[in-house]
Short mmCIF file of N, CA and C in Angstrom, two decimals:
data_model
loop_
_atom_site.label_atom_id
_atom_site.label_comp_id
_atom_site.label_asym_id
_atom_site.label_seq_id
_atom_site.Cartn_x
_atom_site.Cartn_y
_atom_site.Cartn_z
N GLN A 597 -82.56 -3.68 61.90
CA GLN A 597 -83.62 -2.90 61.29
C GLN A 597 -83.69 -1.52 61.92
N VAL A 598 -83.79 -0.52 61.07
CA VAL A 598 -83.97 0.87 61.48
C VAL A 598 -85.20 1.40 60.79
N GLN A 599 -86.04 2.06 61.55
CA GLN A 599 -87.23 2.69 61.01
C GLN A 599 -87.08 4.21 61.12
N LEU A 600 -87.44 4.92 60.06
CA LEU A 600 -87.37 6.37 60.03
C LEU A 600 -88.77 6.91 59.77
N VAL A 601 -89.20 7.85 60.58
CA VAL A 601 -90.51 8.45 60.44
C VAL A 601 -90.34 9.95 60.29
N GLU A 602 -90.73 10.48 59.13
CA GLU A 602 -90.65 11.90 58.85
C GLU A 602 -91.97 12.59 59.20
N SER A 603 -91.87 13.85 59.54
CA SER A 603 -93.06 14.66 59.78
C SER A 603 -92.73 16.11 59.50
N GLY A 604 -93.76 16.92 59.32
CA GLY A 604 -93.59 18.35 59.15
C GLY A 604 -93.84 18.88 57.76
N GLY A 605 -94.03 18.00 56.78
CA GLY A 605 -94.30 18.47 55.44
C GLY A 605 -95.68 19.11 55.34
N GLY A 606 -95.89 19.82 54.24
CA GLY A 606 -97.17 20.47 54.03
C GLY A 606 -97.10 21.51 52.95
N LEU A 607 -98.11 22.35 52.92
CA LEU A 607 -98.23 23.42 51.94
C LEU A 607 -97.88 24.75 52.58
N VAL A 608 -97.04 25.52 51.91
CA VAL A 608 -96.62 26.81 52.43
C VAL A 608 -96.46 27.78 51.26
N GLN A 609 -96.69 29.06 51.51
CA GLN A 609 -96.49 30.07 50.49
C GLN A 609 -95.01 30.41 50.35
N ALA A 610 -94.64 30.87 49.16
CA ALA A 610 -93.27 31.30 48.94
C ALA A 610 -92.87 32.34 49.98
N GLY A 611 -91.66 32.18 50.50
CA GLY A 611 -91.17 33.04 51.56
C GLY A 611 -91.44 32.52 52.95
N GLY A 612 -92.26 31.50 53.07
CA GLY A 612 -92.59 30.93 54.36
C GLY A 612 -91.57 29.93 54.83
N SER A 613 -91.90 29.27 55.95
CA SER A 613 -90.97 28.35 56.59
C SER A 613 -91.67 27.06 56.98
N LEU A 614 -90.90 25.99 57.03
CA LEU A 614 -91.32 24.71 57.55
C LEU A 614 -90.15 24.07 58.27
N ARG A 615 -90.45 23.21 59.23
CA ARG A 615 -89.43 22.40 59.86
C ARG A 615 -89.81 20.93 59.73
N LEU A 616 -88.91 20.15 59.16
CA LEU A 616 -89.09 18.72 59.02
C LEU A 616 -88.36 18.00 60.14
N SER A 617 -88.96 16.92 60.62
CA SER A 617 -88.36 16.09 61.65
C SER A 617 -88.29 14.66 61.17
N CYS A 618 -87.28 13.94 61.63
CA CYS A 618 -87.12 12.53 61.30
C CYS A 618 -86.62 11.81 62.54
N ALA A 619 -87.43 10.89 63.04
CA ALA A 619 -87.09 10.11 64.22
C ALA A 619 -86.70 8.70 63.82
N ALA A 620 -85.55 8.25 64.30
CA ALA A 620 -85.06 6.91 64.03
C ALA A 620 -85.34 6.00 65.22
N SER A 621 -85.73 4.78 64.93
CA SER A 621 -85.97 3.80 65.98
C SER A 621 -85.50 2.43 65.50
N GLY A 622 -85.44 1.48 66.43
CA GLY A 622 -84.97 0.15 66.11
C GLY A 622 -83.51 -0.01 66.48
N SER A 623 -82.74 -0.63 65.59
CA SER A 623 -81.31 -0.88 65.82
C SER A 623 -80.51 0.35 65.44
N ILE A 624 -80.55 1.35 66.31
CA ILE A 624 -80.01 2.67 65.98
C ILE A 624 -78.58 2.89 66.46
N PHE A 625 -77.98 1.91 67.11
CA PHE A 625 -76.69 2.13 67.75
C PHE A 625 -75.56 2.38 66.77
N SER A 626 -75.67 1.87 65.56
CA SER A 626 -74.62 2.02 64.57
C SER A 626 -74.83 3.20 63.62
N ILE A 627 -75.88 3.97 63.81
CA ILE A 627 -76.15 5.10 62.92
C ILE A 627 -75.08 6.17 63.11
N ASN A 628 -74.55 6.65 62.00
CA ASN A 628 -73.55 7.70 62.01
C ASN A 628 -74.14 8.99 61.42
N ARG A 629 -74.08 9.12 60.12
CA ARG A 629 -74.55 10.33 59.47
C ARG A 629 -76.04 10.24 59.17
N MET A 630 -76.73 11.36 59.32
CA MET A 630 -78.13 11.46 58.96
C MET A 630 -78.32 12.68 58.07
N GLY A 631 -79.35 12.64 57.26
CA GLY A 631 -79.57 13.77 56.38
C GLY A 631 -80.89 13.73 55.67
N TRP A 632 -81.02 14.64 54.73
CA TRP A 632 -82.23 14.82 53.95
C TRP A 632 -81.91 14.88 52.47
N TYR A 633 -82.69 14.18 51.68
CA TYR A 633 -82.69 14.27 50.23
C TYR A 633 -84.07 14.71 49.78
N ARG A 634 -84.16 15.14 48.53
CA ARG A 634 -85.46 15.49 47.98
C ARG A 634 -85.53 15.09 46.51
N GLN A 635 -86.76 14.88 46.05
CA GLN A 635 -86.98 14.52 44.66
C GLN A 635 -88.26 15.18 44.18
N ALA A 636 -88.13 16.03 43.17
CA ALA A 636 -89.27 16.65 42.52
C ALA A 636 -89.70 15.80 41.33
N PRO A 637 -90.95 15.90 40.91
CA PRO A 637 -91.41 15.12 39.77
C PRO A 637 -90.55 15.36 38.53
N GLY A 638 -90.08 14.29 37.93
CA GLY A 638 -89.25 14.38 36.74
C GLY A 638 -87.78 14.64 37.01
N ASN A 639 -87.41 14.84 38.26
CA ASN A 639 -86.02 15.12 38.61
C ASN A 639 -85.39 13.96 39.36
N LYS A 640 -84.07 13.97 39.40
CA LYS A 640 -83.33 12.98 40.17
C LYS A 640 -83.33 13.37 41.65
N ARG A 641 -83.22 12.36 42.50
CA ARG A 641 -83.11 12.63 43.92
C ARG A 641 -81.77 13.33 44.21
N GLU A 642 -81.83 14.39 45.01
CA GLU A 642 -80.65 15.17 45.29
C GLU A 642 -80.48 15.40 46.78
N LEU A 643 -79.22 15.54 47.17
CA LEU A 643 -78.90 15.85 48.56
C LEU A 643 -79.38 17.24 48.91
N VAL A 644 -80.01 17.37 50.07
CA VAL A 644 -80.38 18.67 50.62
C VAL A 644 -79.38 19.08 51.69
N ALA A 645 -79.22 18.24 52.70
CA ALA A 645 -78.31 18.54 53.80
C ALA A 645 -78.04 17.26 54.57
N ARG A 646 -76.90 17.21 55.25
CA ARG A 646 -76.57 16.07 56.09
C ARG A 646 -75.70 16.51 57.24
N VAL A 647 -75.69 15.71 58.30
CA VAL A 647 -74.95 16.05 59.50
C VAL A 647 -74.39 14.78 60.12
N THR A 648 -73.15 14.83 60.62
CA THR A 648 -72.52 13.71 61.29
C THR A 648 -72.84 13.74 62.77
N ASN A 649 -72.47 12.66 63.46
CA ASN A 649 -72.63 12.64 64.91
C ASN A 649 -71.85 13.76 65.59
N GLY A 650 -70.72 14.13 65.00
CA GLY A 650 -69.91 15.19 65.56
C GLY A 650 -70.38 16.59 65.24
N GLY A 651 -71.43 16.71 64.42
CA GLY A 651 -72.00 18.01 64.13
C GLY A 651 -71.53 18.65 62.84
N ARG A 652 -70.69 17.98 62.06
CA ARG A 652 -70.28 18.54 60.78
C ARG A 652 -71.44 18.49 59.80
N THR A 653 -71.68 19.60 59.11
CA THR A 653 -72.80 19.71 58.20
C THR A 653 -72.34 20.06 56.80
N ASP A 654 -73.15 19.71 55.82
CA ASP A 654 -72.96 20.20 54.48
C ASP A 654 -74.33 20.34 53.83
N TYR A 655 -74.41 21.25 52.85
CA TYR A 655 -75.67 21.62 52.23
C TYR A 655 -75.52 21.69 50.73
N ALA A 656 -76.63 21.47 50.04
CA ALA A 656 -76.68 21.76 48.63
C ALA A 656 -76.57 23.27 48.43
N ASP A 657 -75.92 23.67 47.34
CA ASP A 657 -75.76 25.10 47.07
C ASP A 657 -77.11 25.81 46.98
N SER A 658 -78.13 25.12 46.50
CA SER A 658 -79.42 25.73 46.29
C SER A 658 -80.15 26.06 47.59
N VAL A 659 -79.75 25.47 48.70
CA VAL A 659 -80.42 25.71 49.98
C VAL A 659 -79.53 26.37 51.02
N LYS A 660 -78.25 26.47 50.75
CA LYS A 660 -77.33 27.03 51.73
C LYS A 660 -77.71 28.46 52.06
N GLY A 661 -77.74 28.75 53.35
CA GLY A 661 -78.16 30.06 53.82
C GLY A 661 -79.63 30.16 54.13
N ARG A 662 -80.43 29.21 53.65
CA ARG A 662 -81.86 29.20 53.89
C ARG A 662 -82.28 28.03 54.79
N PHE A 663 -81.62 26.89 54.64
CA PHE A 663 -81.94 25.70 55.41
C PHE A 663 -80.88 25.47 56.47
N THR A 664 -81.29 24.92 57.60
CA THR A 664 -80.38 24.57 58.68
C THR A 664 -80.71 23.17 59.18
N ILE A 665 -79.72 22.29 59.14
CA ILE A 665 -79.91 20.93 59.63
C ILE A 665 -79.34 20.83 61.04
N SER A 666 -80.00 20.04 61.88
CA SER A 666 -79.53 19.80 63.23
C SER A 666 -79.99 18.42 63.66
N ARG A 667 -79.41 17.92 64.74
CA ARG A 667 -79.81 16.62 65.25
C ARG A 667 -79.72 16.58 66.75
N ASP A 668 -80.55 15.75 67.33
CA ASP A 668 -80.54 15.46 68.74
C ASP A 668 -80.11 14.00 68.87
N ASN A 669 -78.85 13.78 69.22
CA ASN A 669 -78.33 12.42 69.27
C ASN A 669 -79.03 11.57 70.32
N ALA A 670 -79.40 12.17 71.43
CA ALA A 670 -80.08 11.43 72.49
C ALA A 670 -81.43 10.91 72.02
N LYS A 671 -82.09 11.66 71.15
CA LYS A 671 -83.40 11.28 70.64
C LYS A 671 -83.33 10.60 69.29
N ASN A 672 -82.13 10.49 68.71
CA ASN A 672 -81.96 9.92 67.38
C ASN A 672 -82.89 10.58 66.38
N THR A 673 -82.93 11.89 66.42
CA THR A 673 -83.81 12.67 65.58
C THR A 673 -83.02 13.74 64.85
N VAL A 674 -83.31 13.91 63.57
CA VAL A 674 -82.68 14.93 62.76
C VAL A 674 -83.76 15.88 62.27
N TYR A 675 -83.40 17.15 62.17
CA TYR A 675 -84.33 18.20 61.76
C TYR A 675 -83.73 18.98 60.60
N VAL A 676 -84.59 19.59 59.83
CA VAL A 676 -84.15 20.61 58.90
C VAL A 676 -85.13 21.77 58.97
N GLN A 677 -84.63 22.93 59.34
CA GLN A 677 -85.41 24.15 59.35
C GLN A 677 -85.28 24.81 57.98
N MET A 678 -86.39 25.01 57.31
CA MET A 678 -86.40 25.52 55.95
C MET A 678 -87.06 26.89 55.95
N ASN A 679 -86.28 27.91 55.67
CA ASN A 679 -86.76 29.29 55.64
C ASN A 679 -86.67 29.84 54.22
N SER A 680 -87.39 30.93 53.99
CA SER A 680 -87.40 31.59 52.69
C SER A 680 -87.65 30.60 51.56
N LEU A 681 -88.68 29.80 51.73
CA LEU A 681 -88.96 28.74 50.77
C LEU A 681 -89.35 29.30 49.41
N LYS A 682 -88.94 28.59 48.37
CA LYS A 682 -89.20 28.96 46.99
C LYS A 682 -90.01 27.86 46.32
N PRO A 683 -90.76 28.20 45.26
CA PRO A 683 -91.50 27.15 44.55
C PRO A 683 -90.61 26.00 44.09
N GLU A 684 -89.37 26.27 43.73
CA GLU A 684 -88.47 25.22 43.29
C GLU A 684 -88.04 24.28 44.40
N ASP A 685 -88.38 24.60 45.65
CA ASP A 685 -88.15 23.68 46.76
C ASP A 685 -89.22 22.60 46.84
N THR A 686 -90.27 22.71 46.06
CA THR A 686 -91.34 21.72 46.08
C THR A 686 -90.80 20.35 45.69
N ALA A 687 -91.00 19.37 46.56
CA ALA A 687 -90.48 18.03 46.34
C ALA A 687 -90.95 17.12 47.46
N VAL A 688 -90.73 15.83 47.28
CA VAL A 688 -90.83 14.88 48.37
C VAL A 688 -89.48 14.84 49.06
N TYR A 689 -89.48 15.06 50.36
CA TYR A 689 -88.25 15.08 51.14
C TYR A 689 -88.11 13.76 51.88
N TYR A 690 -86.93 13.15 51.75
CA TYR A 690 -86.65 11.84 52.33
C TYR A 690 -85.57 11.95 53.39
N CYS A 691 -85.80 11.35 54.52
CA CYS A 691 -84.79 11.23 55.56
C CYS A 691 -83.93 10.00 55.29
N VAL A 692 -82.63 10.11 55.55
CA VAL A 692 -81.72 8.98 55.41
C VAL A 692 -80.86 8.87 56.66
N ALA A 693 -80.61 7.65 57.08
CA ALA A 693 -79.71 7.36 58.19
C ALA A 693 -78.67 6.37 57.70
N GLU A 694 -77.41 6.70 57.91
CA GLU A 694 -76.29 5.88 57.45
C GLU A 694 -75.75 5.06 58.61
N SER A 695 -75.72 3.74 58.43
CA SER A 695 -75.17 2.84 59.42
C SER A 695 -73.77 2.40 58.99
N SER A 696 -72.86 2.33 59.95
CA SER A 696 -71.49 1.90 59.67
C SER A 696 -71.29 0.40 59.86
N ASN A 697 -72.17 -0.25 60.60
CA ASN A 697 -72.04 -1.67 60.86
C ASN A 697 -73.42 -2.28 61.07
N PRO A 698 -73.97 -2.92 60.06
CA PRO A 698 -73.42 -3.09 58.71
C PRO A 698 -73.47 -1.81 57.91
N THR A 699 -72.75 -1.78 56.80
CA THR A 699 -72.73 -0.61 55.93
C THR A 699 -74.01 -0.61 55.10
N ILE A 700 -74.95 0.23 55.49
CA ILE A 700 -76.24 0.29 54.83
C ILE A 700 -76.90 1.62 55.14
N ASN A 701 -77.67 2.11 54.21
CA ASN A 701 -78.46 3.32 54.41
C ASN A 701 -79.93 2.95 54.58
N TYR A 702 -80.57 3.62 55.50
CA TYR A 702 -82.00 3.45 55.73
C TYR A 702 -82.72 4.71 55.30
N TRP A 703 -83.89 4.53 54.70
CA TRP A 703 -84.65 5.63 54.14
C TRP A 703 -86.05 5.68 54.73
N GLY A 704 -86.51 6.90 54.97
CA GLY A 704 -87.90 7.09 55.31
C GLY A 704 -88.78 7.03 54.08
N LYS A 705 -90.08 7.08 54.29
CA LYS A 705 -91.02 6.99 53.19
C LYS A 705 -91.22 8.32 52.47
N GLY A 706 -90.78 9.41 53.05
CA GLY A 706 -90.87 10.71 52.42
C GLY A 706 -92.03 11.53 52.95
N THR A 707 -91.86 12.84 52.91
CA THR A 707 -92.92 13.77 53.26
C THR A 707 -92.94 14.88 52.21
N LEU A 708 -94.13 15.23 51.75
CA LEU A 708 -94.28 16.17 50.64
C LEU A 708 -94.26 17.60 51.15
N VAL A 709 -93.42 18.41 50.51
CA VAL A 709 -93.38 19.85 50.74
C VAL A 709 -93.80 20.54 49.46
N THR A 710 -94.83 21.37 49.53
CA THR A 710 -95.32 22.11 48.39
C THR A 710 -95.26 23.60 48.70
N VAL A 711 -94.56 24.34 47.86
CA VAL A 711 -94.40 25.78 48.03
C VAL A 711 -95.13 26.47 46.89
N SER A 712 -96.13 27.25 47.21
CA SER A 712 -96.92 27.94 46.21
C SER A 712 -96.34 29.32 45.93
N SER A 713 -96.52 29.79 44.70
CA SER A 713 -96.00 31.09 44.30
C SER A 713 -97.06 32.17 44.44
#
């Protein structure tokens, strides 16, 4: 069992910044890749950013250059720094942790980010 707890969501004006955090606990020894997805009302859940244990990152085209993902392996915590926020970034953001043994993904409950225009 792996538990993921997200924090840092809230209301921000367009052009502002937020930092989301996700702390993993429980059976965390097999966790490899961690990342963030988001889902806006009426839309499909989409990848925002992800990072491997070795530090390799990838981003959605819509956030590249504005968002930065990082992780602290010792703390089993992943972050995403979100700058220059736009109203279209409004969504529930979900943390995900990928385990290699067993092969399973764990999801947080989500944290709401609202960007006003």
